[in-house]
Tab-separated table of N, CA and C in Angstrom:
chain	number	residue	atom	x	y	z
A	1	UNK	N	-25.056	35.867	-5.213
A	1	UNK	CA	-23.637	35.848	-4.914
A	1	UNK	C	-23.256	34.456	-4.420
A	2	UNK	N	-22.231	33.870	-4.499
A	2	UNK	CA	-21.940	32.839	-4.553
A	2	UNK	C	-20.719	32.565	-3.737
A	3	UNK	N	-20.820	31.566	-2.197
A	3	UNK	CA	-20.291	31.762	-1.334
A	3	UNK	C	-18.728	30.917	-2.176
A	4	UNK	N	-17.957	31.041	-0.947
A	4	UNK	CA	-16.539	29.652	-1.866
A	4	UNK	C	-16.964	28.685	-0.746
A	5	UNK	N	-16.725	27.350	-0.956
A	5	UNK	CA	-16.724	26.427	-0.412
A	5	UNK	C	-15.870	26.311	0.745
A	6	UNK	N	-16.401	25.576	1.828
A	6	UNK	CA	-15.040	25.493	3.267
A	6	UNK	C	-14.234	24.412	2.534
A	7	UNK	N	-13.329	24.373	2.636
A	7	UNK	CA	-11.595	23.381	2.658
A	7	UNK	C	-12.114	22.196	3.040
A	8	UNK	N	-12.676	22.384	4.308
A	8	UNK	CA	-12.327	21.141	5.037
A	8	UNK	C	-13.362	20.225	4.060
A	9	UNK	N	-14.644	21.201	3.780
A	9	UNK	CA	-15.867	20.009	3.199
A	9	UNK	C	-15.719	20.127	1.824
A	10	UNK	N	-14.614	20.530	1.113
A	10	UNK	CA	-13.891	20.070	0.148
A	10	UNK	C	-13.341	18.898	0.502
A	11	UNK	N	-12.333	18.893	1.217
A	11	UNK	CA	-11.276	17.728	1.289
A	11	UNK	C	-12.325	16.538	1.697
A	12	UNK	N	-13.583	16.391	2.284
A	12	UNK	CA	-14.198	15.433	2.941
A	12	UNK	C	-14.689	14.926	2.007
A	13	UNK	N	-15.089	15.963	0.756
A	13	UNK	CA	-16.336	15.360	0.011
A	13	UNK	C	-14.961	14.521	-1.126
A	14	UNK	N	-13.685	15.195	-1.108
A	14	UNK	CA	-12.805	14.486	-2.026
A	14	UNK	C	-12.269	12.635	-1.558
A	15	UNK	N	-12.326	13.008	-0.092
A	15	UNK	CA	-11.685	11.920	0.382
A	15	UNK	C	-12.912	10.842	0.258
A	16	UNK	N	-14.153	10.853	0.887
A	16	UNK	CA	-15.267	9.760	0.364
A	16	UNK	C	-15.107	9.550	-1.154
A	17	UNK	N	-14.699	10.368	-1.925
A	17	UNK	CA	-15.149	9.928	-3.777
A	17	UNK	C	-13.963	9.039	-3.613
A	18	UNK	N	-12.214	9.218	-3.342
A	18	UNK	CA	-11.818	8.562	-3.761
A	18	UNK	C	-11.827	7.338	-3.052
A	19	UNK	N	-12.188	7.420	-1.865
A	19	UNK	CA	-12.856	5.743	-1.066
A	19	UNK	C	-13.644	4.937	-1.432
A	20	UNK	N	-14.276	5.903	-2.607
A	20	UNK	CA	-15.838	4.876	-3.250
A	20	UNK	C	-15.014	4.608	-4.682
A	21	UNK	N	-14.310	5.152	-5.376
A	21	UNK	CA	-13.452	5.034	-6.571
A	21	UNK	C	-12.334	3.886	-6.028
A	22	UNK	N	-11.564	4.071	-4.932
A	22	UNK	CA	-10.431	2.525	-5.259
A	22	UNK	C	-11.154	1.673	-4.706
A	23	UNK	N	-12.516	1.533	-4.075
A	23	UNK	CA	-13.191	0.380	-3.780
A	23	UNK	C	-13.733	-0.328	-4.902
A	24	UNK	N	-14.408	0.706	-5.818
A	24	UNK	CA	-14.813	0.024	-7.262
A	24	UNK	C	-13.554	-0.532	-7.796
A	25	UNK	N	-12.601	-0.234	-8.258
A	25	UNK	CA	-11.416	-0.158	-8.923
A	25	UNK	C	-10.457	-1.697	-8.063
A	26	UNK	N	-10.947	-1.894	-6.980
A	26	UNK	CA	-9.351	-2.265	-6.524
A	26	UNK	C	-9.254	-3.590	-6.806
A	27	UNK	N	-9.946	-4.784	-7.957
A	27	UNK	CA	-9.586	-5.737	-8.791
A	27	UNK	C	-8.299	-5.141	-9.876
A	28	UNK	N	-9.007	-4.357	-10.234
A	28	UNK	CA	-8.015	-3.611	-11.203
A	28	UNK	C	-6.635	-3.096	-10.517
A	29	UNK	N	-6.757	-2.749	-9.326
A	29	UNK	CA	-5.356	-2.070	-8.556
A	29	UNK	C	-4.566	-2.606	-8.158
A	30	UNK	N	-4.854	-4.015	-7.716
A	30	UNK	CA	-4.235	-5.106	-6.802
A	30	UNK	C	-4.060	-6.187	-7.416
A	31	UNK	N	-4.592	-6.663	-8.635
A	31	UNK	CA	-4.133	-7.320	-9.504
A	31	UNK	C	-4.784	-8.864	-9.345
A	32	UNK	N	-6.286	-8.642	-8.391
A	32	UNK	CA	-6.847	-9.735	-8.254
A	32	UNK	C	-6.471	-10.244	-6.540
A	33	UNK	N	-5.998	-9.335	-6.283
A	33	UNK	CA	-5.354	-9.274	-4.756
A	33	UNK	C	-6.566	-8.756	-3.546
A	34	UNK	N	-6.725	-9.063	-2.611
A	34	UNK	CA	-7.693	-8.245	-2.080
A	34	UNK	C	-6.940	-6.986	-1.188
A	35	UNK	N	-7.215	-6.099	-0.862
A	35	UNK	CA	-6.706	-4.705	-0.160
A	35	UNK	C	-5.799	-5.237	1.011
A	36	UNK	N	-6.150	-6.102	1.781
A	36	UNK	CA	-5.663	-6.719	2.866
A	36	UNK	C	-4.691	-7.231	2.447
A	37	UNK	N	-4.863	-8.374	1.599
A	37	UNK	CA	-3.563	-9.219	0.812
A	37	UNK	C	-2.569	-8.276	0.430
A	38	UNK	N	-2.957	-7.427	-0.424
A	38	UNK	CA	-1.602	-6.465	-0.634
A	38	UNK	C	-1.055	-5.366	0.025
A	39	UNK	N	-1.895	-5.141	1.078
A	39	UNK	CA	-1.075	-4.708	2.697
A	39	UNK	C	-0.025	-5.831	3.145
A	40	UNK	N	-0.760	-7.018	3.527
A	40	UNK	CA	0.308	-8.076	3.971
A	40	UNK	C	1.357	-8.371	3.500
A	41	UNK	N	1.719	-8.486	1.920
A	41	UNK	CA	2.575	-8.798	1.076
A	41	UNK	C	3.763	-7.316	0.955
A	42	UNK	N	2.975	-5.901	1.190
A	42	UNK	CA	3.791	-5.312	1.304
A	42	UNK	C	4.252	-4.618	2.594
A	43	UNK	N	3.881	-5.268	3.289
A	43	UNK	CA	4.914	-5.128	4.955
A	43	UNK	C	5.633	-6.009	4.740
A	44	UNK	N	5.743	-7.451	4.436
A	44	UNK	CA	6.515	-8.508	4.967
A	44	UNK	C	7.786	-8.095	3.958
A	45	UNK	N	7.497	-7.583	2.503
A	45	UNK	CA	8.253	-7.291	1.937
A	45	UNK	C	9.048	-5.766	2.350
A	46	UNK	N	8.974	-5.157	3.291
A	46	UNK	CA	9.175	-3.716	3.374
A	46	UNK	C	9.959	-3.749	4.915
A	47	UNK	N	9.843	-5.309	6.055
A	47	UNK	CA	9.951	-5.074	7.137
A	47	UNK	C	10.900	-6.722	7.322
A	48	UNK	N	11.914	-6.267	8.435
A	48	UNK	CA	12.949	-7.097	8.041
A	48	UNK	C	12.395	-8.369	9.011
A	49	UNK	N	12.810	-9.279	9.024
A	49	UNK	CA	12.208	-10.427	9.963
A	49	UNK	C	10.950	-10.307	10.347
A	50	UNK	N	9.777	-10.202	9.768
A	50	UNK	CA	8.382	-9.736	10.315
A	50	UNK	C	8.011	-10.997	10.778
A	51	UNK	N	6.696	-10.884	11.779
A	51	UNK	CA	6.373	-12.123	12.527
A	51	UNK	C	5.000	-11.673	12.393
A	52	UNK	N	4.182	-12.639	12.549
A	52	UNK	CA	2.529	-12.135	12.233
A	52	UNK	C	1.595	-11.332	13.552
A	53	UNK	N	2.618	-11.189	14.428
A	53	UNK	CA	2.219	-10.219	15.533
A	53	UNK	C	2.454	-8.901	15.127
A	54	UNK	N	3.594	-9.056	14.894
A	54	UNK	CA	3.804	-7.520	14.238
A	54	UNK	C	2.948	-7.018	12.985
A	55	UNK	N	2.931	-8.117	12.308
A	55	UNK	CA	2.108	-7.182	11.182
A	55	UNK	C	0.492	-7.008	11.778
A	56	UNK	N	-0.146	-8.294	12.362
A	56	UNK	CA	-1.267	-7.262	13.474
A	56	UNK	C	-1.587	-6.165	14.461
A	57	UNK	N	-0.220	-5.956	14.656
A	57	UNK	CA	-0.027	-4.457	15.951
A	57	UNK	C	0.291	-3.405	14.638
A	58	UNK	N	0.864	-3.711	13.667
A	58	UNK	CA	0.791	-2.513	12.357
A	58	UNK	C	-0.082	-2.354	11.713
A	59	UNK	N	-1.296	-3.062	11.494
A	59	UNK	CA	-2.358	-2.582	11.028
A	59	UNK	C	-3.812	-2.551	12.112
A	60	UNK	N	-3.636	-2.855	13.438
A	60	UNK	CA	-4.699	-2.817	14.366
A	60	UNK	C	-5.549	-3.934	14.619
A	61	UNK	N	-4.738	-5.176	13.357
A	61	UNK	CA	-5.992	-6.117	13.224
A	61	UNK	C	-5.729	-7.327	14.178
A	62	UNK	N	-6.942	-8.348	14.548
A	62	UNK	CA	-6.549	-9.174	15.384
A	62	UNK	C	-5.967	-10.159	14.801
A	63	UNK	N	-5.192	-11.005	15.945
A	63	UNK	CA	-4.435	-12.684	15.475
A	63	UNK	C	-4.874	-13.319	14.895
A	64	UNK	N	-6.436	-13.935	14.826
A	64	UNK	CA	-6.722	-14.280	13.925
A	64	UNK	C	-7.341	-14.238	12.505
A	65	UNK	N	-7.789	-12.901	12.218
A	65	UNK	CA	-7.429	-12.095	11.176
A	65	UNK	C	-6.237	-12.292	10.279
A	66	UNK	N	-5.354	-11.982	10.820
A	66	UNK	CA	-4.278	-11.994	10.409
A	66	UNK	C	-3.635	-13.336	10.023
A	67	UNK	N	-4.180	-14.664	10.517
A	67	UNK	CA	-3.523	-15.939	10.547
A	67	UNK	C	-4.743	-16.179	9.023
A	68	UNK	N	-5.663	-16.073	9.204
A	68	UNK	CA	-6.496	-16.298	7.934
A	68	UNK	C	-6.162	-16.022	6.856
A	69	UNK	N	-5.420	-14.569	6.687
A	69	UNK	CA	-4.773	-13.646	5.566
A	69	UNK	C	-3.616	-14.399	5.393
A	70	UNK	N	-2.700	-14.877	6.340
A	70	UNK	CA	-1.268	-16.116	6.143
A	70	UNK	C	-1.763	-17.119	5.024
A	71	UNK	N	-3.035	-17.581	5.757
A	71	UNK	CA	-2.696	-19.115	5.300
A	71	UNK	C	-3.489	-19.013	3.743
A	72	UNK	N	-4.148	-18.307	3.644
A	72	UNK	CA	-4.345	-17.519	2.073
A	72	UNK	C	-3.251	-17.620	1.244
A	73	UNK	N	-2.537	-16.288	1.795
A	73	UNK	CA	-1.208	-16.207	0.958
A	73	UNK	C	-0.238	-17.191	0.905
A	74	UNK	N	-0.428	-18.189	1.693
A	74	UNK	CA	0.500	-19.139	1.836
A	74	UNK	C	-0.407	-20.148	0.672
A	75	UNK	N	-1.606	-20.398	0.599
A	75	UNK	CA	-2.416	-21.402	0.110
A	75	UNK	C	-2.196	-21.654	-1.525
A	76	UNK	N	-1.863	-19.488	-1.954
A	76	UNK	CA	-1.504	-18.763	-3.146
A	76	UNK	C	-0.057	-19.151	-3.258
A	77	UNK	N	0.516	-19.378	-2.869
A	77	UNK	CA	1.958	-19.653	-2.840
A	77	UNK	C	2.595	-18.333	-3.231
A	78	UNK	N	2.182	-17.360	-2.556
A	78	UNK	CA	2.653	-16.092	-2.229
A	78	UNK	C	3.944	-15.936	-0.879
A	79	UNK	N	3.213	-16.462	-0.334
A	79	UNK	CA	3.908	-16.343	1.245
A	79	UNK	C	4.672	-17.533	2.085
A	80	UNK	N	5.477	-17.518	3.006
A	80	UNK	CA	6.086	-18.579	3.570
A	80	UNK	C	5.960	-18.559	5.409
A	81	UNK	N	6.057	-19.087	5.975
A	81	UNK	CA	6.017	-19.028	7.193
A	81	UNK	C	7.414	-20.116	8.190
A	82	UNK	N	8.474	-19.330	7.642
A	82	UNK	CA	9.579	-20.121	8.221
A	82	UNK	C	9.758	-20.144	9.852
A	83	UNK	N	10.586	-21.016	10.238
A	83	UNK	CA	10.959	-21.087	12.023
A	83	UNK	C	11.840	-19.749	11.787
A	84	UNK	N	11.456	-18.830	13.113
A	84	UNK	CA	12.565	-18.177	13.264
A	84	UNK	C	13.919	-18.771	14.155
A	85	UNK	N	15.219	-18.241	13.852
A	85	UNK	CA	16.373	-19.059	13.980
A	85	UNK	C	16.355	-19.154	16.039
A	86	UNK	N	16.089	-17.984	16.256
A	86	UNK	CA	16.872	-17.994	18.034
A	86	UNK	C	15.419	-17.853	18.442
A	87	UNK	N	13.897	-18.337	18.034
A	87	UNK	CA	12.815	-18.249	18.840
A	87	UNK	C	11.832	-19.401	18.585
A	88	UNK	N	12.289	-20.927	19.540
A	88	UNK	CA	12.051	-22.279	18.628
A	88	UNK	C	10.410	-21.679	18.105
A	89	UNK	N	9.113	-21.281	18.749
A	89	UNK	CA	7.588	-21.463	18.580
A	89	UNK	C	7.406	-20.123	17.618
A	90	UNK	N	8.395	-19.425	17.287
A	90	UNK	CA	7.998	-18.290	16.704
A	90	UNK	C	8.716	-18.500	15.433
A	91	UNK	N	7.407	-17.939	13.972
A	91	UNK	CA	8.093	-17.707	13.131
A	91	UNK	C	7.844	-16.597	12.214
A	92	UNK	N	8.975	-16.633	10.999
A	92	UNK	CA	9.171	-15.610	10.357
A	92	UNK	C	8.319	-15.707	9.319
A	93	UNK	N	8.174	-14.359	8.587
A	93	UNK	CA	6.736	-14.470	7.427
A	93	UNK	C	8.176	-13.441	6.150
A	94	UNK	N	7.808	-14.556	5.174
A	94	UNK	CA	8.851	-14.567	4.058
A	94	UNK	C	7.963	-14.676	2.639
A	95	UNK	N	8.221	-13.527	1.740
A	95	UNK	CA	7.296	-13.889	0.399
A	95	UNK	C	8.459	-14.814	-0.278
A	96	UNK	N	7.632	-15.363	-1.398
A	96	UNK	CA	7.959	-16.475	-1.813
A	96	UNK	C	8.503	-15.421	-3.213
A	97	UNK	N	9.382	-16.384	-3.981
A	97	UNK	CA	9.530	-15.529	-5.871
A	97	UNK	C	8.690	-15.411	-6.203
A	98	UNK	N	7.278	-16.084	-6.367
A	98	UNK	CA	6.008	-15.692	-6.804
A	98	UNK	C	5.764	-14.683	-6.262
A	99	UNK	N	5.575	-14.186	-4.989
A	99	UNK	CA	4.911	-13.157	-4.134
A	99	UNK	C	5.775	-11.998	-4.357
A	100	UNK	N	7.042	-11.745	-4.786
A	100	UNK	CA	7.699	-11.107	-5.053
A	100	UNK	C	7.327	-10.375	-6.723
A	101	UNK	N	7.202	-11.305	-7.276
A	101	UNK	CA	6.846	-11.194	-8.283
A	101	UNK	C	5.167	-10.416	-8.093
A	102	UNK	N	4.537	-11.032	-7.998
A	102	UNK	CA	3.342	-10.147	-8.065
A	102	UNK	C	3.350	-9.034	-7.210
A	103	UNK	N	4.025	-8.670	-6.352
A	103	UNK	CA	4.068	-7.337	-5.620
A	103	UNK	C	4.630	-6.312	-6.398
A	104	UNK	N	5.959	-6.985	-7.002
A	104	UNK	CA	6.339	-5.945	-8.119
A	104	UNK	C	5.786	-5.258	-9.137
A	105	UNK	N	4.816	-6.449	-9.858
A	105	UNK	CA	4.153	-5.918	-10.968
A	105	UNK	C	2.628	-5.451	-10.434
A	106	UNK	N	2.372	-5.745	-9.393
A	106	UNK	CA	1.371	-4.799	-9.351
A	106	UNK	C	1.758	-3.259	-8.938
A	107	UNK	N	2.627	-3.028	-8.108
A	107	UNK	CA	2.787	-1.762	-7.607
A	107	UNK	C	3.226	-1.158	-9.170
A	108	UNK	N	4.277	-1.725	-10.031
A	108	UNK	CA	4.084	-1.263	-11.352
A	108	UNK	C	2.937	-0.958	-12.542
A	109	UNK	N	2.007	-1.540	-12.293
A	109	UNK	CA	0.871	-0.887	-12.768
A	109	UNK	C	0.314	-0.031	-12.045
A	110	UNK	N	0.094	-0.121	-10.757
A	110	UNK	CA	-0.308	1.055	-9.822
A	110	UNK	C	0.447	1.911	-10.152
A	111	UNK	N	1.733	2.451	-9.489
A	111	UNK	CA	2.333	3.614	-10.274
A	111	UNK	C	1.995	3.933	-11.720
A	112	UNK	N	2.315	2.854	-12.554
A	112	UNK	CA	1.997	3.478	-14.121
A	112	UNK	C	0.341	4.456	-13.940
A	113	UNK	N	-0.276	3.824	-13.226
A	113	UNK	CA	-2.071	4.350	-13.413
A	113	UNK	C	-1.541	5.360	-12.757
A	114	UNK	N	-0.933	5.727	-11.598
A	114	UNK	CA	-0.984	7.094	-11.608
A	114	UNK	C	-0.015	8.219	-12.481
A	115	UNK	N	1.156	7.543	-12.980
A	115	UNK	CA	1.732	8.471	-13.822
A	115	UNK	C	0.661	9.122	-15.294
A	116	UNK	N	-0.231	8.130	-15.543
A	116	UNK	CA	-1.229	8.223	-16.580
A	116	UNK	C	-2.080	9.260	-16.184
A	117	UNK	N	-2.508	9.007	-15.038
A	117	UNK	CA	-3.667	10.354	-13.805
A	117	UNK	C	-2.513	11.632	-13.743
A	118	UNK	N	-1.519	11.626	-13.810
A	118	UNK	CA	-0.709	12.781	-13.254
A	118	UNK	C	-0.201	12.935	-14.758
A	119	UNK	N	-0.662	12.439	-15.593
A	119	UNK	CA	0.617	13.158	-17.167
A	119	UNK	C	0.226	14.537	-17.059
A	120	UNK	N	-1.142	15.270	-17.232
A	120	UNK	CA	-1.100	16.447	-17.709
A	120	UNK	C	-0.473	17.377	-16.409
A	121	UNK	N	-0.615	16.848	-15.400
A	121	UNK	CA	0.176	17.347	-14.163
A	121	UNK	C	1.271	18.606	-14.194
A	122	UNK	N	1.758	19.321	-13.680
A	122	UNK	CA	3.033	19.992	-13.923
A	122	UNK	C	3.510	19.389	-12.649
A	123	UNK	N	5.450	18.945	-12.795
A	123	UNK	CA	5.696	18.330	-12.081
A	123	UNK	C	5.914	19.020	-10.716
A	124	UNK	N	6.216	20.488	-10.719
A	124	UNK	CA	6.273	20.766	-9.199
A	124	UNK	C	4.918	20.790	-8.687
A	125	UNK	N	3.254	20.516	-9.255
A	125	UNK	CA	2.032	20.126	-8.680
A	125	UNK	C	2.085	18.832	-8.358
A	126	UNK	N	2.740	17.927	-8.749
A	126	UNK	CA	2.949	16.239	-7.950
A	126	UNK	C	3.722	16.239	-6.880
A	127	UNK	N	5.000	16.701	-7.257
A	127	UNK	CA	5.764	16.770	-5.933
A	127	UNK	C	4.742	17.706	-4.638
A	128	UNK	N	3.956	19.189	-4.919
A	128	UNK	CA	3.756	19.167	-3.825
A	128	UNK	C	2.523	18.260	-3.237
A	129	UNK	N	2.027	17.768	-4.473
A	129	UNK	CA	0.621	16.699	-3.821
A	129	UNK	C	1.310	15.937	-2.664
A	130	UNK	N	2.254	15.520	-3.616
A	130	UNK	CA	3.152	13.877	-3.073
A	130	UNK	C	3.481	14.589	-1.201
A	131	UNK	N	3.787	15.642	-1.060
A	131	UNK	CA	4.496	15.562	-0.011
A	131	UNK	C	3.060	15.915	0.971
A	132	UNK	N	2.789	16.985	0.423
A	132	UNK	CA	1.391	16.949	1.394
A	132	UNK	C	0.452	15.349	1.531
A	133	UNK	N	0.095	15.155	0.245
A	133	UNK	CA	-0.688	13.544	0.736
A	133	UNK	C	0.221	12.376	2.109
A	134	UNK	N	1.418	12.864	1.519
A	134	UNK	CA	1.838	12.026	2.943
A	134	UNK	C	2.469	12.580	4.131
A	135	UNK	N	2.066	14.074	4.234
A	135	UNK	CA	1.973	14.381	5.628
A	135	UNK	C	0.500	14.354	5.972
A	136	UNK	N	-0.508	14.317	5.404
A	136	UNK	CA	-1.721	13.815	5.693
A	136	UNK	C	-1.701	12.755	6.185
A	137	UNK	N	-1.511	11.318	5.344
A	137	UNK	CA	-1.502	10.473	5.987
A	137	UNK	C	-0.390	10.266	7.084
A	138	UNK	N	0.605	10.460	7.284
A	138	UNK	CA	0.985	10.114	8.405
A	138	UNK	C	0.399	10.874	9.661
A	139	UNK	N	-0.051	12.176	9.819
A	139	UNK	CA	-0.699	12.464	10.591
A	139	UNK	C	-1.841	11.799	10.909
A	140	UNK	N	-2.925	11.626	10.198
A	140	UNK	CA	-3.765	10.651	10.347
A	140	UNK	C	-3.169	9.264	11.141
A	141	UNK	N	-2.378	8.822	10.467
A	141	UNK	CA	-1.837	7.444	10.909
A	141	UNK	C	-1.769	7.684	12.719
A	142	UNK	N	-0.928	8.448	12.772
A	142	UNK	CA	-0.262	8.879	14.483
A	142	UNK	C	-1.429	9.040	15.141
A	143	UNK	N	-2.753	9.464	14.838
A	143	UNK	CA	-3.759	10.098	15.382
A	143	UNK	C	-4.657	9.575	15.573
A	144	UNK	N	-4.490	7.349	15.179
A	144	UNK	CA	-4.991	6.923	15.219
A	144	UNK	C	-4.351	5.502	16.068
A	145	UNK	N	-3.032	5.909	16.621
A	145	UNK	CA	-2.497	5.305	17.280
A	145	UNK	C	-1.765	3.829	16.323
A	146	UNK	N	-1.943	3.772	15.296
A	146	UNK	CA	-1.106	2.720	14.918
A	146	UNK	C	0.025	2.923	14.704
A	147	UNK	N	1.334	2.271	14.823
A	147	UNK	CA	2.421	2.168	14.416
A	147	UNK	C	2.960	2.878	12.654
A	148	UNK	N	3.952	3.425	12.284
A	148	UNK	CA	4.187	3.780	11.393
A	148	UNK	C	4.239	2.683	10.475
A	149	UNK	N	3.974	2.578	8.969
A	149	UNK	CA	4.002	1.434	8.339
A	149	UNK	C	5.582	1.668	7.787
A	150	UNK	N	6.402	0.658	7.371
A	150	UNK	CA	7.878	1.211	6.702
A	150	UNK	C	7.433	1.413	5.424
A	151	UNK	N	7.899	2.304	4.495
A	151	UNK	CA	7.907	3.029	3.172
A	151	UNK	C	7.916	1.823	2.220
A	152	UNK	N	7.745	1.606	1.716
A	152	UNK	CA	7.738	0.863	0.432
A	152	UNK	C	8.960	0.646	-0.285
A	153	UNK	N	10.251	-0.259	-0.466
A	153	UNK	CA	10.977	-0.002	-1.240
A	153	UNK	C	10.672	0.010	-2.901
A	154	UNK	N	11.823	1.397	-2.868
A	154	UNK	CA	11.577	2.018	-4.051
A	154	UNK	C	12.085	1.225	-5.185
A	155	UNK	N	11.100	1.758	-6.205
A	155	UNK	CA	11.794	0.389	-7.856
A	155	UNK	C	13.032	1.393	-8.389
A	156	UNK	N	13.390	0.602	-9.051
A	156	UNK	CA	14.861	0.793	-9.862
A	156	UNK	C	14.132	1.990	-10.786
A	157	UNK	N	15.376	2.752	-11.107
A	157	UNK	CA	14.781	4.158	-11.649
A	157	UNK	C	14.569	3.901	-13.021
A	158	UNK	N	13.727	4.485	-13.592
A	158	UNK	CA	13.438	4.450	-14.859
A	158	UNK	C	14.321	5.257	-15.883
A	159	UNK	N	14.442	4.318	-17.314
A	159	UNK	CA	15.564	5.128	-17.956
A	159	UNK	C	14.570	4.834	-19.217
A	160	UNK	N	15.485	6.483	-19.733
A	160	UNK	CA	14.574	6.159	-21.266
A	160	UNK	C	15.278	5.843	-22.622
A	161	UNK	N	14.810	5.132	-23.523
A	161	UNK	CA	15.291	4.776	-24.064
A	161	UNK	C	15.708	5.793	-25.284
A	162	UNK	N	16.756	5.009	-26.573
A	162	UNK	CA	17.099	6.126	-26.998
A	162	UNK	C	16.064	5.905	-28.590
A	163	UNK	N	15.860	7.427	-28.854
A	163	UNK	CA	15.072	7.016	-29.698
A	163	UNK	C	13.507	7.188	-29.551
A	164	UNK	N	13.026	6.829	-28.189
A	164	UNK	CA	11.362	6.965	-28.172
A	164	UNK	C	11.240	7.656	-26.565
């Protein structure tokens, strides 16, 4: 007789595969970006006047961590590091049109890879993934004391064409 499996060591044994899957994968995901880099690029893009304190108190990491990951993206001509206007020693972290540009088109292939993973899908099984995966993670998030990350702005809606 054949017991059913517990949930939880379902969900555990799911969550390590896909940790070992976007680790293999994440040249392919990020577009040559490293995981960090395209965290950074998408806070500064997602959070209004960001300063590189803040984006270290939003992901837990230290100052200089975080100044290493700058001067990267800055090196890439991804990123900018302007004076902020009313704080002379403090400044603002600004993507550049390039950095804009590659944030876009990667999160556009990311989405596309998952619309490709989700075609045979039925769509009220995505929507409820979608909402549960991110009451997961935000619980997780809270439970780990970091700050909420802001949502991602959303891309322009897709239209189809006529004909195909």
């Amino acid at each position: 007789m054949e017991t059913d499996r517990d949930p939880i060591e379902e969900i555990h044994q799911a969550i390590v595969q896909f940790t070992r899957s976007t680790r293999t994968q994440s040249n392919d995901m990020y577009q040559g970006l490293s995981f960090v880099a395209f965290g950074v690029l998408t806070y500064v893009d997602s959070t209004q006047s960001p300063h590189a304190k803040d984006l270290a108190d939003a992901y837990g990491l230290d100052k200089s961590t975080v100044s290493r990951q700058l001067a990267e993206l800055e090196a890439q001509g991804l990123l900018l590091r302007v004076p902020a206007p009313h704080l002379p020693r403090a400044q603002l972290l600004k993507l550049t049109p390039k950095g804009r540009r590659r944030l876009r088109v990667t999160r556009a292939r990311q989405q596309e890879g998952l619309r490709q993973l989700f075609g045979e899908w039925a769509e009220e099984d995505v929507a409820v993934f979608g909402r549960l995966l991110a009451r997961f993670v935000g619980e997780t998030g809270r439970s780990s004391g970091l700050p909420e990350l802001p949502p991602a702005p959303s891309p322009p809606p897709r239209t189809r064409r006529k004909g195909g």
